[in-house]
mmCIF file of C-alpha atoms in Angstrom:
data_model
loop_
_atom_site.group_PDB
_atom_site.id
_atom_site.type_symbol
_atom_site.label_atom_id
_atom_site.label_comp_id
_atom_site.label_asym_id
_atom_site.label_seq_id
_atom_site.Cartn_x
_atom_site.Cartn_y
_atom_site.Cartn_z
ATOM 1 C CA MET A 57 0.027 -0.033 -0.020
ATOM 2 C CA ASP A 58 1.279 3.477 -0.952
ATOM 3 C CA ASP A 59 1.223 5.769 2.071
ATOM 4 C CA THR A 60 2.087 8.928 0.025
ATOM 5 C CA THR A 61 -0.666 11.446 -0.395
ATOM 6 C CA ASP A 62 -1.073 10.485 -4.124
ATOM 7 C CA GLY A 63 -1.209 6.816 -3.183
ATOM 8 C CA VAL A 64 -3.917 7.351 -0.509
ATOM 9 C CA LEU A 65 -6.010 9.534 -2.857
ATOM 10 C CA ALA A 66 -5.683 6.878 -5.657
ATOM 11 C CA GLU A 67 -7.415 4.348 -3.395
ATOM 12 C CA VAL A 68 -10.378 6.698 -2.648
ATOM 13 C CA GLY A 69 -12.113 6.016 -5.967
ATOM 14 C CA PRO A 70 -12.313 2.203 -5.588
ATOM 15 C CA ARG A 71 -13.502 2.675 -1.949
ATOM 16 C CA LEU A 72 -16.288 5.019 -3.125
ATOM 17 C CA ARG A 73 -17.371 2.474 -5.786
ATOM 18 C CA ALA A 74 -17.308 -0.420 -3.319
ATOM 19 C CA VAL A 75 -19.389 1.458 -0.689
ATOM 20 C CA ARG A 76 -21.974 2.506 -3.400
ATOM 21 C CA GLN A 77 -22.239 -0.977 -4.923
ATOM 22 C CA ARG A 78 -22.480 -2.631 -1.548
ATOM 23 C CA ARG A 79 -25.483 -0.392 -0.787
ATOM 24 C CA GLY A 80 -26.991 -1.194 -4.229
ATOM 25 C CA VAL A 81 -27.167 2.476 -5.193
ATOM 26 C CA THR A 82 -26.784 3.790 -8.728
ATOM 27 C CA LEU A 83 -24.713 6.806 -9.630
ATOM 28 C CA ALA A 84 -27.978 8.582 -10.576
ATOM 29 C CA ASP A 85 -29.458 7.894 -7.101
ATOM 30 C CA LEU A 86 -26.285 9.075 -5.405
ATOM 31 C CA SER A 87 -26.322 12.226 -7.534
ATOM 32 C CA VAL A 88 -29.855 13.053 -6.351
ATOM 33 C CA ALA A 89 -28.896 12.343 -2.709
ATOM 34 C CA THR A 90 -25.699 14.487 -2.741
ATOM 35 C CA GLY A 91 -26.143 17.144 -5.405
ATOM 36 C CA ILE A 92 -22.996 15.971 -7.108
ATOM 37 C CA SER A 93 -23.327 15.324 -10.852
ATOM 38 C CA VAL A 94 -23.241 11.844 -12.215
ATOM 39 C CA SER A 95 -20.189 12.605 -14.314
ATOM 40 C CA THR A 96 -18.300 13.953 -11.321
ATOM 41 C CA LEU A 97 -19.241 10.892 -9.302
ATOM 42 C CA SER A 98 -18.058 8.596 -12.146
ATOM 43 C CA ARG A 99 -14.762 10.452 -12.508
ATOM 44 C CA LEU A 100 -14.209 10.241 -8.738
ATOM 45 C CA GLU A 101 -14.791 6.490 -8.752
ATOM 46 C CA SER A 102 -12.528 5.915 -11.716
ATOM 47 C CA GLY A 103 -9.687 8.030 -10.238
ATOM 48 C CA GLN A 104 -9.972 10.675 -13.043
ATOM 49 C CA ARG A 105 -10.900 13.400 -10.441
ATOM 50 C CA ARG A 106 -9.081 14.084 -7.221
ATOM 51 C CA PRO A 107 -11.360 13.839 -4.151
ATOM 52 C CA ASN A 108 -11.682 16.841 -1.880
ATOM 53 C CA LEU A 109 -13.705 17.516 1.233
ATOM 54 C CA GLU A 110 -16.484 19.349 -0.643
ATOM 55 C CA LEU A 111 -17.137 16.068 -2.488
ATOM 56 C CA LEU A 112 -16.303 13.493 0.252
ATOM 57 C CA LEU A 113 -18.367 15.019 3.052
ATOM 58 C CA PRO A 114 -21.755 14.727 1.266
ATOM 59 C CA LEU A 115 -20.773 11.218 0.056
ATOM 60 C CA ALA A 116 -19.945 10.084 3.570
ATOM 61 C CA ARG A 117 -23.261 11.524 4.781
ATOM 62 C CA ALA A 118 -25.283 9.841 2.031
ATOM 63 C CA HIS A 119 -23.610 6.454 2.554
ATOM 64 C CA GLY A 120 -23.836 6.735 6.330
ATOM 65 C CA VAL A 121 -20.147 5.983 6.835
ATOM 66 C CA PRO A 122 -17.368 7.975 8.600
ATOM 67 C CA LEU A 123 -15.129 10.094 6.337
ATOM 68 C CA ASP A 124 -12.026 8.159 7.457
ATOM 69 C CA GLU A 125 -13.572 5.007 5.972
ATOM 70 C CA LEU A 126 -13.843 6.677 2.570
ATOM 71 C CA VAL A 127 -10.232 7.897 2.570
ATOM 72 C CA GLY A 128 -8.726 4.882 4.340
ATOM 73 C CA ALA A 129 -7.355 6.893 7.186
ATOM 74 C CA PRO A 130 -4.518 5.118 8.975
ATOM 75 C CA ALA A 131 -5.312 3.292 12.234
ATOM 76 C CA THR A 132 -4.759 5.315 15.346
ATOM 77 C CA GLY A 133 -3.716 2.393 17.502
ATOM 78 C CA ASP A 134 -7.166 1.904 18.993
ATOM 79 C CA PRO A 135 -8.509 -1.427 17.641
ATOM 80 C CA ARG A 136 -12.129 -0.795 18.689
ATOM 81 C CA ILE A 137 -14.693 -0.196 15.968
ATOM 82 C CA HIS A 138 -16.754 2.896 16.742
ATOM 83 C CA ILE A 139 -20.128 1.765 15.507
ATOM 84 C CA ARG A 140 -22.425 4.197 13.811
ATOM 85 C CA PRO A 141 -25.759 2.677 13.091
ATOM 86 C CA ILE A 142 -27.261 3.003 9.575
ATOM 87 C CA LYS A 143 -31.090 3.014 9.233
ATOM 88 C CA ARG A 144 -32.394 1.740 5.948
ATOM 89 C CA TYR A 145 -35.846 0.481 5.096
ATOM 90 C CA GLY A 146 -36.668 0.245 8.825
ATOM 91 C CA GLN A 147 -33.643 -1.911 9.468
ATOM 92 C CA ILE A 148 -30.792 -1.045 11.706
ATOM 93 C CA ILE A 149 -27.436 -1.944 10.217
ATOM 94 C CA LEU A 150 -24.310 -1.832 12.437
ATOM 95 C CA PRO A 151 -21.026 -1.862 10.511
ATOM 96 C CA LEU A 152 -18.635 -4.092 12.390
ATOM 97 C CA SER A 153 -15.535 -3.624 10.267
ATOM 98 C CA ARG A 154 -13.582 -0.557 8.954
ATOM 99 C CA ASP A 155 -12.289 -1.382 5.475
ATOM 100 C CA ALA A 156 -14.731 -0.427 2.719
ATOM 101 C CA GLY A 157 -12.606 -2.309 0.086
ATOM 102 C CA GLY A 158 -12.421 -5.897 1.411
ATOM 103 C CA LEU A 159 -14.624 -8.264 3.312
ATOM 104 C CA GLN A 160 -17.191 -6.343 5.355
ATOM 105 C CA ALA A 161 -19.024 -7.433 8.594
ATOM 106 C CA PHE A 162 -22.398 -6.129 9.658
ATOM 107 C CA LYS A 163 -25.045 -6.828 12.349
ATOM 108 C CA HIS A 164 -28.615 -6.413 11.010
ATOM 109 C CA ILE A 165 -31.648 -5.817 13.230
ATOM 110 C CA ILE A 166 -35.096 -5.969 11.620
ATOM 111 C CA PRO A 167 -37.511 -4.811 14.365
ATOM 112 C CA ALA A 168 -40.951 -6.486 14.736
ATOM 113 C CA THR A 169 -42.493 -3.063 13.968
ATOM 114 C CA VAL A 170 -41.134 -3.029 10.422
ATOM 115 C CA PRO A 171 -43.811 -4.061 7.923
ATOM 116 C CA GLN A 172 -42.799 -7.169 5.916
ATOM 117 C CA GLY A 173 -43.927 -5.750 2.555
ATOM 118 C CA GLU A 174 -43.551 -7.524 -0.758
ATOM 119 C CA PRO A 175 -40.157 -9.168 -1.398
ATOM 120 C CA SER A 176 -38.187 -7.566 -4.209
ATOM 121 C CA GLN A 177 -35.165 -9.580 -5.234
ATOM 122 C CA ARG A 178 -32.044 -7.800 -6.406
ATOM 123 C CA SER A 179 -28.604 -8.998 -7.554
ATOM 124 C CA HIS A 180 -25.195 -7.310 -7.562
ATOM 125 C CA GLU A 181 -21.467 -8.093 -7.378
ATOM 126 C CA GLY A 182 -20.268 -10.066 -4.451
ATOM 127 C CA PHE A 183 -20.697 -12.937 -2.069
ATOM 128 C CA GLU A 184 -22.598 -12.993 1.247
ATOM 129 C CA TRP A 185 -22.610 -15.049 4.372
ATOM 130 C CA MET A 186 -25.339 -14.675 7.067
ATOM 131 C CA TYR A 187 -25.770 -16.113 10.600
ATOM 132 C CA VAL A 188 -29.079 -15.685 12.439
ATOM 133 C CA ILE A 189 -28.588 -14.656 16.123
ATOM 134 C CA LYS A 190 -32.196 -14.157 17.151
ATOM 135 C CA GLY A 191 -35.633 -14.743 15.554
ATOM 136 C CA LYS A 192 -36.241 -16.106 12.073
ATOM 137 C CA LEU A 193 -34.932 -14.759 8.796
ATOM 138 C CA ARG A 194 -36.689 -15.333 5.480
ATOM 139 C CA LEU A 195 -34.143 -15.627 2.668
ATOM 140 C CA MET A 196 -35.264 -15.711 -1.000
ATOM 141 C CA LEU A 197 -32.646 -16.814 -3.526
ATOM 142 C CA GLY A 198 -34.126 -16.937 -6.973
ATOM 143 C CA GLU A 199 -36.790 -19.682 -6.802
ATOM 144 C CA LEU A 200 -35.804 -20.741 -3.261
ATOM 145 C CA ASP A 201 -37.723 -19.385 -0.278
ATOM 146 C CA ILE A 202 -35.963 -20.445 2.973
ATOM 147 C CA ILE A 203 -36.623 -19.749 6.664
ATOM 148 C CA LEU A 204 -33.436 -19.599 8.775
ATOM 149 C CA PRO A 205 -33.987 -19.912 12.565
ATOM 150 C CA ALA A 206 -31.521 -18.692 15.155
ATOM 151 C CA GLY A 207 -28.291 -20.647 14.922
ATOM 152 C CA GLU A 208 -28.400 -21.272 11.152
ATOM 153 C CA ALA A 209 -26.187 -19.808 8.552
ATOM 154 C CA ALA A 210 -26.351 -19.405 4.757
ATOM 155 C CA GLU A 211 -23.913 -18.199 2.088
ATOM 156 C CA PHE A 212 -24.565 -17.251 -1.523
ATOM 157 C CA ASP A 213 -23.304 -15.559 -4.593
ATOM 158 C CA THR A 214 -25.061 -12.111 -4.779
ATOM 159 C CA HIS A 215 -25.334 -12.347 -8.553
ATOM 160 C CA THR A 216 -28.285 -14.644 -7.683
ATOM 161 C CA PRO A 217 -31.381 -12.494 -7.230
ATOM 162 C CA HIS A 218 -32.044 -12.388 -3.513
ATOM 163 C CA TRP A 219 -34.069 -10.742 -0.722
ATOM 164 C CA PHE A 220 -34.187 -11.126 3.070
ATOM 165 C CA GLY A 221 -36.529 -10.037 5.792
ATOM 166 C CA ARG A 222 -38.347 -11.067 8.951
ATOM 167 C CA ALA A 223 -40.165 -14.386 9.009
ATOM 168 C CA GLY A 224 -43.007 -14.253 11.541
ATOM 169 C CA ASP A 225 -44.114 -11.560 13.922
ATOM 170 C CA GLU A 226 -40.881 -11.224 16.045
ATOM 171 C CA SER A 227 -37.802 -9.169 15.324
ATOM 172 C CA VAL A 228 -34.770 -10.828 13.803
ATOM 173 C CA GLU A 229 -31.041 -10.199 14.340
ATOM 174 C CA PHE A 230 -28.314 -11.596 12.161
ATOM 175 C CA LEU A 231 -24.671 -11.143 11.175
ATOM 176 C CA SER A 232 -23.547 -10.813 7.625
ATOM 177 C CA LEU A 233 -20.193 -10.822 5.876
ATOM 178 C CA PHE A 234 -20.058 -9.321 2.437
ATOM 179 C CA GLY A 235 -17.255 -9.519 -0.074
ATOM 180 C CA ARG A 236 -17.697 -7.278 -3.153
ATOM 181 C CA GLN A 237 -16.023 -9.333 -5.819
ATOM 182 C CA GLY A 238 -17.029 -12.837 -5.060
ATOM 183 C CA GLU A 239 -14.705 -13.065 -1.977
ATOM 184 C CA ARG A 240 -15.844 -15.934 0.176
ATOM 185 C CA MET A 241 -15.490 -16.259 3.879
ATOM 186 C CA HIS A 242 -12.810 -18.852 4.756
ATOM 187 C CA VAL A 243 -13.322 -20.685 8.058
ATOM 188 C CA ARG A 244 -10.399 -22.610 9.416
ATOM 189 C CA ALA A 245 -10.751 -25.121 12.197
ATOM 190 C CA SER A 246 -7.791 -25.836 14.391
ATOM 191 C CA THR A 247 -6.529 -29.437 14.354
ATOM 192 C CA GLU A 248 -4.793 -29.046 17.760
ATOM 193 C CA ARG A 249 -6.500 -30.438 20.820
ATOM 194 C CA ALA A 250 -6.304 -28.918 24.260
#
C-alpha cells in the first residue's frame, strides 16, 4: 500500500465504488442524494478526479459512513470499531468492520415493527454469508424461499437475485459478511486439541 498522499488519494475511488455498490445505489441515485453530478461521481470512482472535502463530506453523509472509511485513514492504535448505526428500510445496520474495500462485517436488526412488505429480489457483485442470532430470517434466492431460525447460517453468490426479511411476527437479528467481488469467507478449524 502506498502511504504517500497520491497513493492514498488513488485508493479513494475504488472505496467509493465499493461502498456505493455494496449499498446497491446507482450513480444517478447518489447524484440526487448528494447534489454531485453523475459525471463527477463517475470520475471520482474511476480516479480521473481528485477527491476533496467538498465532495467527500456529502458522500460520507449519503452512505452513512465515517469520512475516514472513505479515505482509508490510518489506524490510530485503537482497535475498537466505533459503530455508527445506519437506518435503511426500517432496518438497523451496524457496521462491524472498517475497510470499505475488502470483506465487510455487519449486524442487522429488523424490528418486529417493520412491515414485511412484498419481497423484491435484487442482484449485484459479491458474495454474502449470514448467521441468524435471534428470531427467524426469510431468505429468498431466486426460486428458493428459505426460513433460517437462530443458529443457522447461509452463504450465496449475490449475482443470484435475493431478498431477506423477517419471518413471522418477532424481530430478527443476524450477522452478515459481504465481499464485493466474489470473495468468500474462509473458516479454518484448528486441528490441535487442548
